[in-house]
Short mmCIF file of C-alpha atoms in Angstrom, two decimals:
data_model
loop_
_atom_site.label_atom_id
_atom_site.label_comp_id
_atom_site.label_asym_id
_atom_site.label_seq_id
_atom_site.Cartn_x
_atom_site.Cartn_y
_atom_site.Cartn_z
CA ASP A 213 104.54 60.60 87.03
CA GLY A 214 105.41 57.09 88.21
CA GLY A 215 103.58 55.17 90.87
CA ILE A 216 100.74 52.89 91.78
CA THR A 217 97.12 53.86 91.34
CA GLN A 218 94.11 52.24 92.92
CA SER A 219 90.54 53.02 92.06
CA PRO A 220 88.09 53.86 93.34
CA LYS A 221 89.11 55.34 96.71
CA TYR A 222 85.76 54.39 98.27
CA LEU A 223 83.50 51.55 97.14
CA PHE A 224 80.10 50.53 98.44
CA ARG A 225 78.42 47.25 97.57
CA LYS A 226 75.46 45.18 98.65
CA GLU A 227 76.07 41.81 100.24
CA GLY A 228 76.12 39.01 97.68
CA GLN A 229 77.67 41.07 94.90
CA ASN A 230 81.13 40.52 93.50
CA VAL A 231 83.30 43.62 93.22
CA THR A 232 86.61 44.24 91.43
CA LEU A 233 89.27 46.60 92.75
CA SER A 234 91.71 48.09 90.28
CA CYS A 235 95.49 48.33 90.72
CA GLU A 236 97.81 49.73 88.07
CA GLN A 237 101.55 50.48 88.23
CA ASN A 238 103.90 52.17 85.77
CA LEU A 239 107.07 51.41 87.70
CA ASN A 240 107.89 48.39 85.53
CA HIS A 241 107.92 46.23 88.66
CA ASP A 242 107.72 42.47 88.28
CA ALA A 243 105.96 41.69 91.55
CA MET A 244 102.57 42.91 92.74
CA TYR A 245 100.69 42.29 95.97
CA TRP A 246 97.25 42.69 97.50
CA TYR A 247 96.82 43.26 101.22
CA ARG A 248 93.85 43.68 103.49
CA GLN A 249 93.92 45.97 106.53
CA ASP A 250 91.31 45.98 109.28
CA PRO A 251 91.00 48.84 111.80
CA GLY A 252 93.97 49.06 114.15
CA GLN A 253 95.65 46.10 112.51
CA GLY A 254 98.62 45.41 110.31
CA LEU A 255 98.44 44.21 106.73
CA ARG A 256 97.56 40.67 105.75
CA LEU A 257 98.59 39.26 102.38
CA ILE A 258 95.75 38.12 100.12
CA TYR A 259 97.48 37.28 96.82
CA TYR A 260 100.75 38.06 95.13
CA SER A 261 102.15 37.75 91.63
CA GLN A 262 105.80 37.60 90.74
CA ILE A 263 105.35 37.39 86.98
CA VAL A 264 102.67 37.90 84.34
CA ASN A 265 100.12 35.08 84.10
CA ASP A 266 101.17 33.66 87.47
CA PHE A 267 99.99 34.38 91.00
CA GLN A 268 100.09 32.75 94.43
CA LYS A 269 97.74 32.66 97.39
CA GLY A 270 98.74 34.61 100.43
CA ASP A 271 97.58 34.09 104.00
CA ILE A 272 93.90 34.99 103.53
CA ALA A 273 93.03 34.15 99.90
CA GLU A 274 89.61 32.56 100.56
CA GLY A 275 86.81 34.55 98.94
CA TYR A 276 89.15 36.52 96.68
CA SER A 277 90.43 36.07 93.13
CA VAL A 278 93.02 37.86 91.01
CA SER A 279 94.42 37.94 87.48
CA ARG A 280 97.74 39.15 86.05
CA GLU A 281 97.28 39.40 82.30
CA LYS A 282 99.52 42.46 82.01
CA LYS A 283 102.64 43.43 83.92
CA GLU A 284 101.18 46.76 84.97
CA SER A 285 97.78 45.52 86.16
CA PHE A 286 96.72 43.27 89.05
CA PRO A 287 92.96 43.52 89.72
CA LEU A 288 91.42 41.93 92.81
CA THR A 289 87.88 40.56 92.85
CA VAL A 290 86.14 40.27 96.20
CA THR A 291 83.56 37.56 95.74
CA SER A 292 80.33 36.91 97.59
CA ALA A 293 82.10 33.99 99.28
CA GLN A 294 84.21 36.38 101.35
CA LYS A 295 82.52 36.36 104.77
CA ASN A 296 83.63 39.76 105.99
CA PRO A 297 84.69 41.87 103.00
CA THR A 298 84.45 45.34 104.56
CA ALA A 299 88.06 46.51 104.92
CA PHE A 300 90.79 48.75 103.53
CA TYR A 301 92.54 47.12 100.56
CA LEU A 302 96.10 48.02 99.61
CA CYS A 303 97.97 47.12 96.46
CA ALA A 304 101.76 47.17 96.29
CA SER A 305 104.51 46.43 93.81
CA SER A 306 108.16 45.60 94.10
CA PRO A 307 111.14 45.38 91.75
CA GLY A 308 112.45 41.86 91.38
CA THR A 309 110.70 38.75 92.56
CA SER A 310 112.30 37.92 95.89
CA GLY A 311 109.36 39.24 97.87
CA THR A 312 111.67 40.69 100.49
CA ALA A 313 112.56 44.00 98.86
CA GLU A 314 111.02 47.39 99.45
CA GLN A 315 107.40 47.59 98.40
CA TYR A 316 105.66 50.59 96.89
CA PHE A 317 102.05 51.07 97.93
CA GLY A 318 99.02 52.56 96.28
CA PRO A 319 96.64 54.88 98.18
CA GLY A 320 94.19 52.08 98.96
CA THR A 321 90.50 51.36 98.38
CA ARG A 322 88.07 51.36 101.28
CA LEU A 323 85.36 48.79 100.59
CA THR A 324 82.11 48.80 102.53
CA VAL A 325 79.64 45.96 102.04
CA THR A 326 76.18 46.24 103.58
CA SER B 182 105.03 33.49 113.81
CA GLN B 183 107.74 35.57 112.15
CA GLN B 184 105.67 38.71 112.57
CA GLY B 185 107.32 41.79 113.95
CA GLU B 186 105.64 43.08 117.08
CA GLU B 187 105.87 46.78 117.78
CA ASP B 188 106.05 48.36 121.20
CA PRO B 189 104.44 50.54 122.36
CA GLN B 190 101.11 50.20 120.58
CA ALA B 191 100.57 53.94 120.93
CA LEU B 192 102.87 56.87 121.71
CA SER B 193 101.98 60.50 122.37
CA ILE B 194 104.68 63.20 122.48
CA GLN B 195 105.17 66.93 122.05
CA GLU B 196 106.67 68.49 118.95
CA GLY B 197 110.45 68.65 119.22
CA GLU B 198 110.74 65.53 121.38
CA ASN B 199 112.27 62.28 120.19
CA ALA B 200 110.11 59.23 119.53
CA THR B 201 111.39 55.70 119.95
CA MET B 202 109.53 52.64 118.74
CA ASN B 203 110.68 49.08 119.27
CA CYS B 204 110.11 45.88 117.35
CA SER B 205 110.72 42.26 118.25
CA TYR B 206 110.53 39.21 116.02
CA LYS B 207 110.93 35.49 116.46
CA THR B 208 112.97 33.87 113.70
CA SER B 209 115.97 34.66 111.51
CA ILE B 210 115.51 37.38 108.93
CA ASN B 211 117.05 38.61 105.68
CA ASN B 212 116.19 42.21 106.39
CA LEU B 213 113.89 44.38 108.45
CA GLN B 214 112.00 47.37 107.11
CA TRP B 215 110.07 50.24 108.65
CA TYR B 216 107.04 51.79 106.93
CA ARG B 217 104.86 54.77 107.81
CA GLN B 218 101.11 55.02 107.21
CA ASN B 219 99.21 58.26 107.53
CA SER B 220 95.59 57.81 108.50
CA GLY B 221 93.57 56.20 105.73
CA ARG B 222 96.44 56.24 103.26
CA GLY B 223 98.90 53.83 101.68
CA LEU B 224 102.18 52.89 103.29
CA VAL B 225 105.45 54.66 102.64
CA HIS B 226 108.77 52.88 102.92
CA LEU B 227 111.12 54.57 105.40
CA ILE B 228 114.21 52.44 105.72
CA LEU B 229 115.54 48.91 105.16
CA ILE B 230 118.26 47.41 107.33
CA ARG B 231 119.92 44.15 106.37
CA SER B 232 120.64 41.39 108.83
CA ASN B 233 124.39 42.13 108.71
CA GLU B 234 123.90 45.81 109.54
CA ARG B 235 123.61 47.21 113.06
CA GLU B 236 122.55 50.79 112.49
CA LYS B 237 121.25 52.93 109.67
CA HIS B 238 120.35 56.61 109.35
CA SER B 239 118.06 58.51 107.03
CA GLY B 240 117.49 62.18 107.78
CA ARG B 241 115.86 62.37 111.23
CA LEU B 242 115.43 58.60 111.36
CA ARG B 243 117.79 56.19 113.05
CA VAL B 244 117.20 52.44 112.95
CA THR B 245 119.11 49.86 114.94
CA LEU B 246 119.06 46.10 114.59
CA ASP B 247 120.20 43.54 117.15
CA THR B 248 119.89 40.10 115.61
CA SER B 249 121.09 38.41 118.81
CA LYS B 250 118.09 39.86 120.65
CA LYS B 251 115.83 39.69 117.58
CA SER B 252 114.90 43.32 118.01
CA SER B 253 114.99 46.64 116.21
CA SER B 254 114.26 50.22 117.13
CA LEU B 255 113.20 53.27 115.16
CA LEU B 256 114.15 56.67 116.54
CA ILE B 257 112.63 59.84 115.13
CA THR B 258 114.50 62.90 116.36
CA ALA B 259 113.06 66.39 116.75
CA SER B 260 109.55 65.19 115.92
CA ARG B 261 107.06 67.31 114.02
CA ALA B 262 103.27 67.25 113.88
CA ALA B 263 103.61 65.83 110.35
CA ASP B 264 105.25 62.72 111.84
CA THR B 265 101.86 61.73 113.28
CA ALA B 266 101.17 58.34 111.71
CA SER B 267 101.31 54.60 112.32
CA TYR B 268 104.72 53.00 112.00
CA PHE B 269 105.12 49.36 111.00
CA CYS B 270 108.02 47.03 111.53
CA VAL B 271 108.18 44.52 108.66
CA VAL B 272 110.33 41.43 108.60
CA SER B 273 111.22 39.21 105.69
CA GLY B 274 112.75 35.81 105.77
CA GLY B 275 112.16 32.42 104.27
CA TYR B 276 108.64 33.11 103.12
CA ASN B 277 109.72 35.37 100.24
CA LYS B 278 107.15 37.84 101.44
CA LEU B 279 106.87 40.62 104.00
CA ILE B 280 105.19 40.08 107.36
CA PHE B 281 103.61 43.17 108.92
CA GLY B 282 103.10 43.83 112.62
CA ALA B 283 100.12 45.74 114.03
CA GLY B 284 102.09 49.01 114.19
CA THR B 285 102.77 51.81 116.65
CA ARG B 286 100.42 54.78 116.47
CA LEU B 287 102.44 57.96 117.02
CA ALA B 288 100.75 61.25 117.84
CA VAL B 289 102.90 64.40 117.84
CA HIS B 290 101.19 67.39 119.43
CA PRO B 291 102.09 70.99 118.44
#
């Protein structure tokens, strides 16, 4: 069963703690993306990776970090430096590396920091 | 900003009616895509229209693109309650990435 999985679906953390969100895909896609969505808003790009061991900052990378050690995995760490981390986080992947092709999304992780 | 802007922000219709959502953008594009998001879920790709195409169909969906007016529309015919979702217009161009608008929230009432 191919697709993108994100875990967990809901995550609760205390302020000041780092937290890592998981994203795995078995679609053999080269490119992977992390987005943040706030209530009633569109998606904003945090980081993206077009190839293993390489990644680029998106529009709102401050306070976040990523790694791409394997093609199928692209974990996102929300650090304590992120001022307002409570949000819905979506991971996506895409065949090819142009960044303009159709993207396939995971179900998302809702992070609440108190 | 290259961001697509959807209009209206919210739309409420009865089952069986058609729903039309519009999108405007500001710069040249390679393609324009429409995605659907059910509440609290991931996004699902609906349709991609290239800059040299004017109209595209997929089932009950019809998308038009007018590059001279920098606008697109998504028509859902014979709507169903299951069509209730947010719909996003997504443009791509020189950034090698997708730019999402804020979306149109569609409510289809039985």
